[in-house]
């Protein structure tokens, strides 16, 4: 949520606006994992009396993970002074005093 809020603030400033309201949000986790089929290997010997001895070894297949984590936001942007702007969130306040650098570099998704 923190990353989504910061990204909304960044996009608001990039679009030339000052404030925003998040009007909708959606998320989906489409990641699945499964184990691929394995392989059997049988080795046998015929003994001196005609008897047969065999050993079968099963090697499991790899675990495969595929899919995506998806997110979508609806954002209504305002310029200061427009109707509704007084009820909206200040993009610069969300990003803090180093907002210009954050808009330039983007938001880090792997930190708090």
JSON list of C-alpha atoms in Angstrom, two decimals:
[
{"chain": "A", "resi": 1, "resn": "UNK", "atom": "CA", "xyz": [0.00, 0.00, 0.00]},
{"chain": "A", "resi": 2, "resn": "UNK", "atom": "CA", "xyz": [2.83, 2.41, 0.83]},
{"chain": "A", "resi": 3, "resn": "UNK", "atom": "CA", "xyz": [4.42, 1.84, -2.57]},
{"chain": "A", "resi": 4, "resn": "UNK", "atom": "CA", "xyz": [1.08, 2.31, -4.34]},
{"chain": "A", "resi": 5, "resn": "UNK", "atom": "CA", "xyz": [0.44, 5.57, -2.47]},
{"chain": "A", "resi": 6, "resn": "UNK", "atom": "CA", "xyz": [3.91, 6.89, -3.32]},
{"chain": "A", "resi": 7, "resn": "UNK", "atom": "CA", "xyz": [3.51, 5.86, -6.96]},
{"chain": "A", "resi": 8, "resn": "UNK", "atom": "CA", "xyz": [0.17, 7.70, -7.11]},
{"chain": "A", "resi": 9, "resn": "UNK", "atom": "CA", "xyz": [1.87, 10.82, -5.73]},
{"chain": "A", "resi": 10, "resn": "UNK", "atom": "CA", "xyz": [4.72, 10.55, -8.25]},
{"chain": "A", "resi": 11, "resn": "UNK", "atom": "CA", "xyz": [2.33, 10.16, -11.20]},
{"chain": "A", "resi": 12, "resn": "UNK", "atom": "CA", "xyz": [0.26, 13.10, -9.96]},
{"chain": "A", "resi": 13, "resn": "UNK", "atom": "CA", "xyz": [3.29, 15.41, -9.95]},
{"chain": "A", "resi": 14, "resn": "UNK", "atom": "CA", "xyz": [4.57, 14.06, -13.31]},
{"chain": "A", "resi": 15, "resn": "UNK", "atom": "CA", "xyz": [1.17, 14.84, -14.85]},
{"chain": "A", "resi": 16, "resn": "UNK", "atom": "CA", "xyz": [1.39, 18.46, -13.65]},
{"chain": "A", "resi": 17, "resn": "UNK", "atom": "CA", "xyz": [-1.06, 18.18, -10.76]},
{"chain": "A", "resi": 18, "resn": "UNK", "atom": "CA", "xyz": [-0.66, 18.84, -7.02]},
{"chain": "A", "resi": 19, "resn": "UNK", "atom": "CA", "xyz": [-3.18, 16.63, -5.21]},
{"chain": "A", "resi": 20, "resn": "UNK", "atom": "CA", "xyz": [-4.96, 13.33, -5.72]},
{"chain": "A", "resi": 21, "resn": "UNK", "atom": "CA", "xyz": [-7.65, 10.99, -4.46]},
{"chain": "A", "resi": 22, "resn": "UNK", "atom": "CA", "xyz": [-7.44, 7.23, -5.00]},
{"chain": "A", "resi": 23, "resn": "UNK", "atom": "CA", "xyz": [-10.90, 6.33, -6.31]},
{"chain": "A", "resi": 24, "resn": "UNK", "atom": "CA", "xyz": [-10.48, 2.61, -6.99]},
{"chain": "A", "resi": 25, "resn": "UNK", "atom": "CA", "xyz": [-8.02, -0.19, -6.45]},
{"chain": "A", "resi": 26, "resn": "UNK", "atom": "CA", "xyz": [-7.66, -3.75, -7.61]},
{"chain": "A", "resi": 27, "resn": "UNK", "atom": "CA", "xyz": [-5.09, -6.45, -7.00]},
{"chain": "A", "resi": 28, "resn": "UNK", "atom": "CA", "xyz": [-4.64, -10.00, -8.22]},
{"chain": "A", "resi": 29, "resn": "UNK", "atom": "CA", "xyz": [-2.18, -12.75, -7.45]},
{"chain": "A", "resi": 30, "resn": "UNK", "atom": "CA", "xyz": [-2.01, -15.08, -10.45]},
{"chain": "A", "resi": 31, "resn": "UNK", "atom": "CA", "xyz": [1.10, -16.96, -9.31]},
{"chain": "A", "resi": 32, "resn": "UNK", "atom": "CA", "xyz": [0.92, -20.74, -9.36]},
{"chain": "A", "resi": 33, "resn": "UNK", "atom": "CA", "xyz": [3.43, -23.50, -8.69]},
{"chain": "A", "resi": 34, "resn": "UNK", "atom": "CA", "xyz": [3.45, -27.09, -9.81]},
{"chain": "A", "resi": 35, "resn": "UNK", "atom": "CA", "xyz": [5.88, -29.94, -9.99]},
{"chain": "A", "resi": 36, "resn": "UNK", "atom": "CA", "xyz": [6.80, -31.04, -13.50]},
{"chain": "A", "resi": 37, "resn": "UNK", "atom": "CA", "xyz": [6.75, -34.76, -14.25]},
{"chain": "A", "resi": 38, "resn": "UNK", "atom": "CA", "xyz": [9.76, -36.74, -13.15]},
{"chain": "A", "resi": 39, "resn": "UNK", "atom": "CA", "xyz": [11.67, -39.60, -14.76]},
{"chain": "A", "resi": 40, "resn": "UNK", "atom": "CA", "xyz": [12.08, -43.28, -13.96]},
{"chain": "A", "resi": 41, "resn": "UNK", "atom": "CA", "xyz": [15.34, -45.13, -14.55]},
{"chain": "A", "resi": 42, "resn": "UNK", "atom": "CA", "xyz": [15.51, -48.91, -14.26]},
{"chain": "A", "resi": 43, "resn": "UNK", "atom": "CA", "xyz": [18.77, -50.86, -14.16]},
{"chain": "A", "resi": 44, "resn": "UNK", "atom": "CA", "xyz": [18.77, -54.66, -14.09]},
{"chain": "A", "resi": 45, "resn": "UNK", "atom": "CA", "xyz": [21.10, -57.65, -14.07]},
{"chain": "A", "resi": 46, "resn": "UNK", "atom": "CA", "xyz": [20.64, -61.25, -15.08]},
{"chain": "A", "resi": 47, "resn": "UNK", "atom": "CA", "xyz": [22.28, -63.47, -12.53]},
{"chain": "A", "resi": 48, "resn": "UNK", "atom": "CA", "xyz": [24.24, -66.70, -13.17]},
{"chain": "A", "resi": 49, "resn": "UNK", "atom": "CA", "xyz": [21.19, -68.83, -12.49]},
{"chain": "A", "resi": 50, "resn": "UNK", "atom": "CA", "xyz": [18.99, -66.86, -14.91]},
{"chain": "A", "resi": 51, "resn": "UNK", "atom": "CA", "xyz": [17.33, -64.76, -12.25]},
{"chain": "A", "resi": 52, "resn": "UNK", "atom": "CA", "xyz": [16.75, -61.06, -12.94]},
{"chain": "A", "resi": 53, "resn": "UNK", "atom": "CA", "xyz": [17.32, -58.25, -10.40]},
{"chain": "A", "resi": 54, "resn": "UNK", "atom": "CA", "xyz": [16.30, -54.69, -11.14]},
{"chain": "A", "resi": 55, "resn": "UNK", "atom": "CA", "xyz": [16.28, -51.34, -9.35]},
{"chain": "A", "resi": 56, "resn": "UNK", "atom": "CA", "xyz": [14.04, -48.48, -10.41]},
{"chain": "A", "resi": 57, "resn": "UNK", "atom": "CA", "xyz": [14.85, -44.94, -9.32]},
{"chain": "A", "resi": 58, "resn": "UNK", "atom": "CA", "xyz": [12.41, -42.04, -9.65]},
{"chain": "A", "resi": 59, "resn": "UNK", "atom": "CA", "xyz": [13.82, -38.53, -10.03]},
{"chain": "A", "resi": 60, "resn": "UNK", "atom": "CA", "xyz": [11.16, -35.85, -9.45]},
{"chain": "A", "resi": 61, "resn": "UNK", "atom": "CA", "xyz": [10.86, -33.03, -11.96]},
{"chain": "A", "resi": 62, "resn": "UNK", "atom": "CA", "xyz": [11.52, -29.39, -11.14]},
{"chain": "A", "resi": 63, "resn": "UNK", "atom": "CA", "xyz": [9.05, -27.18, -9.30]},
{"chain": "A", "resi": 64, "resn": "UNK", "atom": "CA", "xyz": [7.86, -24.54, -11.74]},
{"chain": "A", "resi": 65, "resn": "UNK", "atom": "CA", "xyz": [6.44, -21.18, -10.63]},
{"chain": "A", "resi": 66, "resn": "UNK", "atom": "CA", "xyz": [4.74, -18.85, -13.10]},
{"chain": "A", "resi": 67, "resn": "UNK", "atom": "CA", "xyz": [2.31, -15.94, -13.07]},
{"chain": "A", "resi": 68, "resn": "UNK", "atom": "CA", "xyz": [2.13, -12.32, -11.96]},
{"chain": "A", "resi": 69, "resn": "UNK", "atom": "CA", "xyz": [1.15, -10.07, -9.09]},
{"chain": "A", "resi": 70, "resn": "UNK", "atom": "CA", "xyz": [-1.02, -7.32, -10.62]},
{"chain": "A", "resi": 71, "resn": "UNK", "atom": "CA", "xyz": [-2.26, -4.01, -9.26]},
{"chain": "A", "resi": 72, "resn": "UNK", "atom": "CA", "xyz": [-4.41, -1.22, -10.67]},
{"chain": "A", "resi": 73, "resn": "UNK", "atom": "CA", "xyz": [-5.40, 2.13, -9.17]},
{"chain": "A", "resi": 74, "resn": "UNK", "atom": "CA", "xyz": [-7.93, 4.75, -10.16]},
{"chain": "A", "resi": 75, "resn": "UNK", "atom": "CA", "xyz": [-6.64, 8.23, -9.34]},
{"chain": "A", "resi": 76, "resn": "UNK", "atom": "CA", "xyz": [-8.44, 11.58, -9.65]},
{"chain": "A", "resi": 77, "resn": "UNK", "atom": "CA", "xyz": [-5.89, 14.39, -9.82]},
{"chain": "A", "resi": 78, "resn": "UNK", "atom": "CA", "xyz": [-6.39, 18.04, -8.86]},
{"chain": "A", "resi": 79, "resn": "UNK", "atom": "CA", "xyz": [-4.49, 21.28, -9.20]},
{"chain": "A", "resi": 80, "resn": "UNK", "atom": "CA", "xyz": [-4.42, 23.47, -6.11]},
{"chain": "A", "resi": 81, "resn": "UNK", "atom": "CA", "xyz": [-7.49, 25.71, -6.05]},
{"chain": "A", "resi": 82, "resn": "UNK", "atom": "CA", "xyz": [-9.69, 23.47, -8.18]},
{"chain": "A", "resi": 83, "resn": "UNK", "atom": "CA", "xyz": [-13.04, 22.32, -6.78]},
{"chain": "A", "resi": 84, "resn": "UNK", "atom": "CA", "xyz": [-12.44, 19.22, -4.66]},
{"chain": "A", "resi": 85, "resn": "UNK", "atom": "CA", "xyz": [-8.72, 19.89, -4.19]},
{"chain": "A", "resi": 86, "resn": "UNK", "atom": "CA", "xyz": [-9.18, 20.79, -0.53]},
{"chain": "A", "resi": 87, "resn": "UNK", "atom": "CA", "xyz": [-10.37, 17.21, 0.13]},
{"chain": "A", "resi": 88, "resn": "UNK", "atom": "CA", "xyz": [-7.51, 15.60, -1.81]},
{"chain": "A", "resi": 89, "resn": "UNK", "atom": "CA", "xyz": [-4.09, 14.42, -0.62]},
{"chain": "A", "resi": 90, "resn": "UNK", "atom": "CA", "xyz": [-1.03, 16.57, -1.29]},
{"chain": "A", "resi": 91, "resn": "UNK", "atom": "CA", "xyz": [1.36, 14.57, -3.49]},
{"chain": "A", "resi": 92, "resn": "UNK", "atom": "CA", "xyz": [4.36, 16.51, -2.20]},
{"chain": "A", "resi": 93, "resn": "UNK", "atom": "CA", "xyz": [3.38, 15.87, 1.43]},
{"chain": "A", "resi": 94, "resn": "UNK", "atom": "CA", "xyz": [3.15, 12.12, 0.76]},
{"chain": "A", "resi": 95, "resn": "UNK", "atom": "CA", "xyz": [6.65, 12.07, -0.74]},
{"chain": "A", "resi": 96, "resn": "UNK", "atom": "CA", "xyz": [8.20, 14.37, 1.85]},
{"chain": "A", "resi": 97, "resn": "UNK", "atom": "CA", "xyz": [10.89, 17.06, 1.58]},
{"chain": "A", "resi": 98, "resn": "UNK", "atom": "CA", "xyz": [12.89, 15.12, -1.03]},
{"chain": "A", "resi": 99, "resn": "UNK", "atom": "CA", "xyz": [9.88, 14.82, -3.32]},
{"chain": "A", "resi": 100, "resn": "UNK", "atom": "CA", "xyz": [11.72, 16.12, -6.42]},
{"chain": "A", "resi": 101, "resn": "UNK", "atom": "CA", "xyz": [14.40, 13.40, -6.17]},
{"chain": "A", "resi": 102, "resn": "UNK", "atom": "CA", "xyz": [11.75, 10.72, -5.59]},
{"chain": "A", "resi": 103, "resn": "UNK", "atom": "CA", "xyz": [9.79, 11.88, -8.66]},
{"chain": "A", "resi": 104, "resn": "UNK", "atom": "CA", "xyz": [13.02, 11.72, -10.70]},
{"chain": "A", "resi": 105, "resn": "UNK", "atom": "CA", "xyz": [14.28, 8.35, -9.39]},
{"chain": "A", "resi": 106, "resn": "UNK", "atom": "CA", "xyz": [11.00, 6.57, -8.66]},
{"chain": "A", "resi": 107, "resn": "UNK", "atom": "CA", "xyz": [9.91, 4.66, -5.60]},
{"chain": "A", "resi": 108, "resn": "UNK", "atom": "CA", "xyz": [11.90, 1.72, -4.24]},
{"chain": "A", "resi": 109, "resn": "UNK", "atom": "CA", "xyz": [9.60, -1.31, -4.06]},
{"chain": "A", "resi": 110, "resn": "UNK", "atom": "CA", "xyz": [11.78, -3.42, -1.76]},
{"chain": "A", "resi": 111, "resn": "UNK", "atom": "CA", "xyz": [11.97, -1.05, 1.25]},
{"chain": "A", "resi": 112, "resn": "UNK", "atom": "CA", "xyz": [9.46, 0.36, 3.70]}
]
